Short mmCIF file of C-alpha atoms in Angstrom, two decimals:
data_model
loop_
_atom_site.label_atom_id
_atom_site.label_comp_id
_atom_site.label_asym_id
_atom_site.label_seq_id
_atom_site.Cartn_x
_atom_site.Cartn_y
_atom_site.Cartn_z
CA MET A 1 -5.94 -10.49 -19.59
CA LYS A 2 -2.98 -12.64 -20.55
CA ARG A 3 -2.16 -15.35 -18.02
CA VAL A 4 1.49 -16.28 -17.73
CA THR A 5 3.79 -17.34 -14.95
CA VAL A 6 5.81 -14.26 -14.06
CA GLY A 7 6.65 -14.79 -10.40
CA PHE A 8 9.12 -17.29 -9.06
CA THR A 9 10.41 -18.10 -5.60
CA ALA A 10 14.05 -17.13 -5.29
CA LEU A 11 14.40 -17.29 -1.53
CA LEU A 12 12.32 -18.21 1.49
CA VAL A 13 13.52 -17.05 4.91
CA LEU A 14 11.78 -17.51 8.26
CA VAL A 15 12.37 -14.57 10.57
CA GLY A 16 11.58 -14.77 14.29
CA VAL A 17 10.24 -11.52 15.69
CA GLY A 18 10.55 -11.10 19.43
CA ARG A 19 7.49 -10.14 21.45
CA ALA A 20 6.54 -9.81 25.10
CA ASP A 21 4.31 -12.90 25.05
CA GLY A 22 6.64 -15.05 22.96
CA ALA A 23 7.72 -14.92 19.33
CA ILE A 24 5.92 -14.70 16.03
CA THR A 25 7.39 -15.70 12.71
CA ILE A 26 7.33 -13.70 9.51
CA SER A 27 8.44 -15.51 6.37
CA HIS A 28 10.23 -13.60 3.62
CA GLU A 29 9.86 -14.74 0.03
CA ILE A 30 11.28 -13.12 -3.09
CA VAL A 31 9.51 -13.14 -6.45
CA GLU A 32 9.71 -10.93 -9.54
CA LEU A 33 7.35 -8.72 -11.50
CA SER A 34 7.16 -9.34 -15.25
CA GLN A 35 8.86 -5.99 -15.86
CA ALA A 36 11.32 -3.91 -13.84
CA ARG A 37 9.89 -0.49 -13.04
CA LYS A 38 9.64 2.35 -10.52
CA GLY A 39 6.81 4.72 -9.64
CA LEU A 40 4.17 2.00 -10.03
CA ALA A 41 0.88 1.87 -8.13
CA ALA A 42 -0.61 -1.11 -6.29
CA THR A 43 -3.95 -2.01 -4.72
CA ALA A 44 -6.15 -5.04 -3.99
CA THR A 45 -9.63 -6.09 -5.13
CA SER A 46 -11.70 -9.02 -3.89
CA THR A 47 -9.77 -11.64 -5.86
CA ARG A 48 -6.44 -10.14 -6.93
CA LEU A 49 -3.59 -7.74 -6.28
CA LEU A 50 -2.72 -5.27 -9.04
CA PHE A 51 0.70 -3.69 -9.72
CA ALA A 52 0.26 -1.16 -12.51
CA GLY A 53 2.10 1.40 -14.58
CA GLY A 54 5.33 3.12 -13.58
CA ARG A 55 8.49 3.89 -15.45
CA THR A 56 10.91 1.33 -16.85
CA GLY A 57 13.78 3.79 -16.76
CA GLY A 58 13.35 5.40 -20.15
CA ALA A 59 9.60 5.71 -20.54
CA PRO A 60 6.25 5.14 -18.81
CA THR A 61 4.74 1.65 -19.05
CA ASP A 62 1.19 0.30 -19.29
CA ARG A 63 2.12 -3.08 -17.75
CA VAL A 64 -0.13 -4.59 -15.07
CA ASP A 65 0.96 -7.58 -13.00
CA TYR A 66 -1.94 -9.46 -11.39
CA TYR A 67 -1.59 -11.75 -8.38
CA ASP A 68 -4.50 -14.17 -7.93
CA ILE A 69 -5.29 -14.29 -4.22
CA GLN A 70 -6.89 -17.74 -4.29
CA THR A 71 -4.41 -19.61 -6.47
CA GLY A 72 -1.24 -17.62 -5.80
CA THR A 73 -0.52 -17.40 -9.54
CA TRP A 74 0.60 -14.37 -11.54
CA SER A 75 -0.59 -13.01 -14.87
CA THR A 76 -0.16 -9.82 -16.91
CA GLY A 77 -2.31 -7.23 -18.63
CA SER A 78 -2.25 -3.58 -19.68
CA LEU A 79 -3.57 -0.20 -18.59
CA PRO A 80 -5.47 1.80 -21.22
CA GLU A 81 -2.45 4.14 -21.41
CA ALA A 82 1.18 4.01 -20.31
CA VAL A 83 1.56 6.30 -17.28
CA ASN A 84 3.90 6.90 -14.35
CA HIS A 85 3.25 7.91 -10.73
CA GLN A 86 -0.46 7.15 -10.60
CA GLN A 87 -2.22 6.66 -7.27
CA ALA A 88 -4.57 3.75 -6.65
CA ALA A 89 -7.25 2.69 -4.18
CA SER A 90 -9.99 0.08 -4.18
CA THR A 91 -13.10 -1.15 -2.46
CA GLY A 92 -14.71 -4.53 -3.08
CA ASP A 93 -14.59 -5.44 -6.76
CA VAL A 94 -13.53 -2.00 -8.00
CA ALA A 95 -10.07 -0.44 -8.18
CA VAL A 96 -9.21 2.98 -9.60
CA PHE A 97 -5.78 4.09 -10.87
CA ALA A 98 -5.78 7.86 -11.41
CA GLY A 99 -3.65 10.89 -12.24
CA GLY A 100 0.06 10.48 -12.87
CA SER A 101 2.53 11.80 -15.40
CA ILE A 102 3.88 11.17 -18.88
CA GLN A 103 7.32 12.67 -19.57
CA GLY A 104 6.77 15.09 -16.66
CA GLY A 105 3.34 16.33 -17.74
CA SER A 106 0.46 15.73 -15.32
CA ARG A 107 -2.51 13.68 -16.54
CA ASP A 108 -6.23 13.45 -15.64
CA PHE A 109 -6.47 9.73 -16.47
CA ALA A 110 -8.77 7.59 -14.32
CA PHE A 111 -8.70 3.87 -15.07
CA VAL A 112 -11.57 2.03 -13.36
CA PHE A 113 -10.94 -1.71 -12.99
CA ASP A 114 -13.86 -4.15 -12.63
CA ASP A 115 -12.72 -7.30 -10.86
CA GLN A 116 -15.65 -9.35 -12.21
CA THR A 117 -14.82 -8.71 -15.86
CA ALA A 118 -11.09 -8.03 -15.38
CA THR A 119 -11.35 -4.95 -17.61
CA PHE A 120 -10.51 -1.25 -17.36
CA ASP A 121 -12.80 1.66 -18.24
CA PHE A 122 -11.07 4.90 -19.26
CA ASP A 123 -12.41 7.93 -17.37
CA HIS A 124 -11.07 11.33 -16.30
CA LEU A 125 -10.44 13.31 -13.12
CA HIS A 126 -11.74 16.85 -12.80
CA ALA A 127 -8.15 18.14 -13.02
CA PRO A 128 -4.85 16.60 -14.16
CA ARG A 129 -2.25 16.07 -11.45
CA GLN A 130 0.55 13.96 -10.04
CA GLU A 131 2.12 13.73 -6.56
CA HIS A 132 -1.39 13.31 -5.11
CA ALA A 133 -2.81 10.76 -2.63
CA ALA A 134 -5.62 8.19 -2.69
CA ALA A 135 -7.83 6.41 -0.16
CA ALA A 136 -11.05 4.37 -0.17
CA VAL A 137 -13.77 4.60 2.47
CA ASP A 138 -17.05 2.71 2.37
CA ASN A 139 -18.11 2.73 -1.32
CA LYS A 140 -16.11 5.85 -2.27
CA ILE A 141 -12.60 6.21 -3.68
CA LEU A 142 -10.92 9.61 -3.23
CA PHE A 143 -7.94 11.27 -4.93
CA GLY A 144 -6.75 14.47 -3.25
CA GLY A 145 -4.19 17.22 -3.77
CA GLY A 146 -1.21 16.97 -6.09
CA TRP A 147 0.67 19.06 -8.62
CA ALA A 148 0.03 20.22 -12.19
CA GLY A 149 2.22 23.31 -12.57
CA ASP A 150 0.86 24.51 -9.23
CA TRP A 151 -0.31 22.99 -5.96
CA SER A 152 -3.79 21.48 -6.08
CA ASP A 153 -6.62 21.33 -3.53
CA VAL A 154 -8.91 19.25 -5.75
CA VAL A 155 -10.45 16.04 -4.39
CA ASP A 156 -12.06 13.70 -6.92
CA ILE A 157 -14.56 11.30 -5.34
CA TYR A 158 -15.66 8.19 -7.24
CA ASP A 159 -18.90 6.59 -6.06
CA VAL A 160 -18.57 2.88 -6.75
CA ALA A 161 -22.30 2.20 -6.40
CA SER A 162 -23.39 4.78 -8.98
CA GLY A 163 -20.23 4.88 -11.09
CA THR A 164 -20.18 8.68 -10.91
CA TRP A 165 -17.59 11.33 -10.03
CA THR A 166 -17.98 14.43 -7.86
CA ALA A 167 -15.42 17.02 -6.81
CA SER A 168 -14.54 18.55 -3.47
CA SER A 169 -11.62 20.51 -2.01
CA LEU A 170 -8.92 20.21 0.62
CA SER A 171 -8.49 23.09 3.06
CA ILE A 172 -4.95 23.72 1.75
CA SER A 173 -3.50 23.12 -1.73
CA ARG A 174 -0.51 20.80 -1.59
CA ASN A 175 1.41 17.89 -3.14
CA HIS A 176 3.39 14.94 -1.76
CA LEU A 177 0.72 14.35 0.89
CA ALA A 178 -0.35 10.97 2.34
CA ALA A 179 -3.79 9.40 2.73
CA ALA A 180 -5.43 6.49 4.56
CA ALA A 181 -8.93 5.49 5.65
CA THR A 182 -10.79 3.40 8.22
CA GLY A 183 -13.84 3.64 10.47
CA GLY A 184 -15.88 5.69 8.00
CA ILE A 185 -13.30 8.46 7.52
CA ALA A 186 -10.54 9.21 5.02
CA MET A 187 -7.58 11.38 6.02
CA PHE A 188 -5.36 13.46 3.73
CA ALA A 189 -2.33 14.55 5.74
CA GLY A 190 0.68 16.82 5.42
CA GLY A 191 2.28 17.74 2.12
CA ARG A 192 4.40 20.42 0.54
CA VAL A 193 2.80 23.85 0.23
CA GLU A 194 5.53 26.20 -1.02
CA THR A 195 8.85 26.22 -2.81
CA GLY A 196 11.92 26.06 -0.61
CA GLY A 197 10.75 22.98 1.25
CA VAL A 198 7.85 24.40 3.27
CA MET A 199 5.62 21.59 4.57
CA THR A 200 2.25 21.57 6.33
CA ASP A 201 0.88 19.66 9.33
CA ARG A 202 -2.72 19.98 8.13
CA VAL A 203 -4.94 16.87 8.08
CA ASP A 204 -8.19 17.04 6.09
CA ILE A 205 -10.75 14.46 7.26
CA TYR A 206 -13.59 13.29 5.01
CA HIS A 207 -16.60 11.76 6.79
CA ALA A 208 -18.18 9.29 4.38
CA ASP A 209 -21.60 9.16 6.03
CA THR A 210 -22.21 12.92 5.74
CA GLY A 211 -19.74 14.10 3.10
CA VAL A 212 -18.54 16.73 5.61
CA TRP A 213 -14.88 17.69 5.98
CA THR A 214 -13.12 18.52 9.27
CA THR A 215 -9.44 19.19 10.05
CA ALA A 216 -6.73 18.11 12.47
CA THR A 217 -2.95 18.51 12.72
CA LEU A 218 0.03 16.17 12.63
CA SER A 219 2.64 16.39 15.37
CA GLN A 220 5.12 17.60 12.77
CA PRO A 221 4.77 19.27 9.34
CA ARG A 222 6.12 16.97 6.62
CA SER A 223 5.71 15.53 3.13
CA THR A 224 6.69 12.50 1.03
CA PHE A 225 5.67 10.01 3.70
CA ALA A 226 3.47 6.92 4.11
CA GLY A 227 -0.18 6.55 5.11
CA VAL A 228 -1.86 3.28 6.08
CA SER A 229 -4.63 1.95 8.31
CA SER A 230 -4.99 -1.11 10.54
CA GLY A 231 -8.10 -1.81 12.57
CA ASN A 232 -9.30 1.48 14.06
CA ASN A 233 -5.92 3.19 13.65
CA ILE A 234 -4.52 5.39 10.89
CA PHE A 235 -0.74 5.83 10.61
CA PHE A 236 1.37 8.55 8.96
CA ALA A 237 5.06 7.66 9.02
CA GLY A 238 8.40 9.21 8.10
CA GLY A 239 8.84 11.90 5.46
CA VAL A 240 10.77 15.15 5.25
CA THR A 241 10.08 18.20 7.41
CA THR A 242 10.38 21.86 6.47
CA GLY A 243 13.93 22.39 5.27
CA PHE A 244 14.11 18.77 4.01
CA ALA A 245 15.21 17.16 7.28
CA PHE A 246 14.32 13.45 7.38
CA SER A 247 11.75 12.34 9.95
CA ASP A 248 11.25 9.15 11.98
CA VAL A 249 7.91 10.30 13.40
CA VAL A 250 4.83 8.07 13.20
CA ASP A 251 1.55 9.85 13.94
CA ILE A 252 -1.13 7.34 14.97
CA TYR A 253 -4.79 8.34 15.06
CA ASP A 254 -7.25 6.18 17.02
CA VAL A 255 -10.54 6.70 15.17
CA GLU A 256 -12.73 5.08 17.83
CA ASN A 257 -11.37 7.18 20.71
CA ASP A 258 -10.49 10.30 18.68
CA GLN A 259 -6.93 10.34 20.05
CA TRP A 260 -3.50 10.97 18.54
CA MET A 261 -0.31 9.19 19.60
CA VAL A 262 3.29 9.45 18.42
CA ALA A 263 5.78 6.63 17.81
CA HIS A 264 9.09 6.46 15.95
CA LEU A 265 10.61 4.44 13.11
CA SER A 266 14.00 2.80 13.62
CA GLN A 267 15.39 4.97 10.82
CA PRO A 268 14.30 8.46 9.68
CA ARG A 269 13.56 8.42 5.95
CA SER A 270 11.39 9.75 3.17
CA GLY A 271 9.65 8.06 0.26
CA LEU A 272 8.76 4.93 2.22
CA VAL A 273 5.55 2.94 1.61
CA ALA A 274 3.29 0.99 3.95
CA ALA A 275 0.75 -1.83 4.15
CA ALA A 276 -0.90 -3.80 6.96
CA ALA A 277 -1.42 -7.55 7.45
CA GLY A 278 -3.86 -8.14 10.28
CA HIS A 279 -2.53 -6.32 13.32
CA HIS A 280 0.97 -5.95 11.89
CA VAL A 281 1.82 -2.74 10.02
CA PHE A 282 4.84 -2.71 7.69
CA PHE A 283 6.74 0.46 6.70
CA GLY A 284 9.34 -0.31 4.03
CA GLY A 285 12.02 1.22 1.86
CA GLY A 286 12.56 4.91 1.16
CA TYR A 287 15.68 7.03 1.15
CA ILE A 288 17.81 9.13 3.49
CA GLY A 289 20.65 11.44 2.60
CA GLY A 290 20.72 10.26 -0.99
CA ALA A 291 20.97 6.57 -0.04
CA LYS A 292 18.22 4.00 -0.57
CA SER A 293 16.87 2.15 2.46
CA ASP A 294 16.19 -1.57 2.92
CA VAL A 295 14.62 -1.13 6.37
CA VAL A 296 11.16 -2.53 7.08
CA ASP A 297 9.75 -1.36 10.41
CA VAL A 298 6.98 -3.66 11.69
CA TYR A 299 4.51 -2.48 14.32
CA ASP A 300 2.36 -4.97 16.25
CA THR A 301 -0.79 -3.02 17.16
CA VAL A 302 -2.01 -5.61 19.69
CA ASN A 303 1.21 -5.80 21.70
CA ASP A 304 2.38 -2.22 21.00
CA SER A 305 5.80 -3.46 19.93
CA TRP A 306 8.20 -2.73 17.06
CA SER A 307 10.63 -4.93 15.18
CA VAL A 308 12.89 -4.47 12.15
CA LEU A 309 13.19 -6.54 8.98
CA HIS A 310 15.01 -5.84 5.71
CA LEU A 311 14.12 -5.78 2.03
CA SER A 312 16.24 -7.88 -0.31
CA GLN A 313 17.30 -4.66 -2.04
CA PRO A 314 17.53 -1.10 -0.67
CA ARG A 315 15.16 0.99 -2.79
CA ASP A 316 12.60 3.77 -3.07
CA LYS A 317 9.82 4.59 -5.57
CA LEU A 318 8.33 1.15 -4.81
CA ALA A 319 4.73 0.12 -4.11
CA ALA A 320 3.19 -1.74 -1.18
CA VAL A 321 -0.04 -3.73 -0.90
CA SER A 322 -1.44 -6.41 1.39
CA VAL A 323 -3.95 -9.24 1.43
CA GLY A 324 -4.78 -11.46 4.41
CA ASN A 325 -1.53 -12.19 6.23
CA LYS A 326 0.72 -11.15 3.31
CA VAL A 327 2.42 -7.83 2.56
CA MET A 328 4.22 -7.22 -0.75
CA PHE A 329 6.79 -4.53 -1.57
CA ALA A 330 7.16 -4.36 -5.36
CA GLY A 331 9.43 -2.71 -7.89
CA GLY A 332 11.23 0.55 -7.24
CA GLU A 333 14.62 2.07 -7.88
CA THR A 334 17.87 0.74 -6.43
CA ALA A 335 21.32 2.31 -6.61
CA ASP A 336 21.81 0.35 -9.86
CA GLY A 337 18.51 1.26 -11.53
CA VAL A 338 14.92 0.01 -11.68
CA THR A 339 14.05 -3.41 -10.28
CA SER A 340 11.39 -6.10 -10.75
CA ARG A 341 11.88 -7.43 -7.22
CA VAL A 342 8.89 -8.24 -5.00
CA ASP A 343 9.54 -8.87 -1.31
CA VAL A 344 6.69 -10.92 0.15
CA TYR A 345 6.29 -11.04 3.94
CA THR A 346 3.85 -13.53 5.44
CA VAL A 347 2.84 -13.36 9.10
CA ILE A 348 2.75 -16.96 10.36
CA PRO A 349 -0.25 -17.76 12.63
CA GLU A 350 0.12 -17.58 16.40
CA PRO A 351 1.62 -20.63 18.17
CA SER A 352 -1.84 -21.73 19.40
CA THR A 353 -3.08 -21.80 15.81
CA LEU A 354 -0.01 -23.72 14.70
CA ILE A 355 -0.68 -26.30 17.41
CA ILE A 356 -4.23 -26.74 16.11
CA TRP A 357 -2.91 -27.16 12.56
CA SER A 358 -0.36 -29.72 13.80
CA LEU A 359 -3.08 -31.69 15.62
CA LEU A 360 -5.29 -31.66 12.54
CA GLY A 361 -2.37 -32.85 10.47
CA ALA A 362 -1.68 -35.67 12.93
CA VAL A 363 -5.33 -36.69 12.81
CA GLY A 364 -5.19 -36.71 9.01
CA ILE A 365 -2.09 -38.91 9.04
CA GLY A 366 -3.73 -41.27 11.50
CA VAL A 367 -6.90 -41.57 9.43
CA GLY A 368 -4.85 -42.26 6.31
CA TRP A 369 -2.83 -44.99 8.10
CA TRP A 370 -6.03 -46.59 9.45
CA SER A 371 -7.65 -46.55 5.99
CA ARG A 372 -4.61 -48.19 4.42
CA ARG A 373 -4.59 -50.91 7.11
CA ARG A 374 -8.29 -51.63 6.45
CA ARG A 375 -7.69 -51.94 2.69
CA ALA A 376 -4.70 -54.21 3.31
CA ALA A 377 -6.78 -56.45 5.58
#
């Protein structure tokens, strides 16, 4: 892995977000990937964030940008092959980037990244496909659905503990679906099932402890939308409905209470991406009516409140990933072409925490002053 400085701070903005019990602050920082690209995949391991693959505009790329969680530094590396539109998920020290396309042709590539050695192993899915979805639950990483000349129902399951693959099936073959996992389950929701813009509301639910599948339904059939989890909740947001109408619907599943709720984005759109930082869930980018979106809808799960932020560039075909109190939206396609832009949002600690930090800082200053006075005496 080649270590170089590829990110730089171009702008830092503090944004106050109103809330019933006061205001929180979300900072907005802009950095850059080492290479402009769209259709990249992103995920997080124990020590780093990975932004991999995609398309530079003319051809697929093998570029990987690494963000070191502890030091905040960036470095670069390479995938075993250049590929576009992969899906990625991770658990612990293992991340898997799988499927994707090269010049339109679907691939069965599965690149398994070991965080301890910072290396990729080249493996294969049971079937080549793109336009699929990925999620990780417990020690398993799943890739479901997709397209390879026809709609796919294949689910590839990678067992991190044993390093082995098994195959399963969704209840309906489809592409452009969304996936997310929490509380011992992984959900594969919605998707496109026929030509002419026919979407499904089917949700396939994988129970990690038993390997059993069950089903549920979204409030609205749709595809090309975002899936993400926060705490005990799984969210499916936006997308296009049957007939390609844009949706603002957010289906929220409470795993603990086995209940569905519905909320709404501030702007209906498709092709958005999502990531969660603590109890704040960010839904960013996408497109509507041929125009790119810069909207970032932020949902506070504790206070059940919504706010709106904006990306530095309207774009789609971007990737989202989070670590701790940070969410990053990287790459994508703007109206002018592919971009290397990374919008970094950081949720600032609650006022009570800031007060504690201020007191500790004051104590530190006082101790330093007292030590200097003693040395001077």
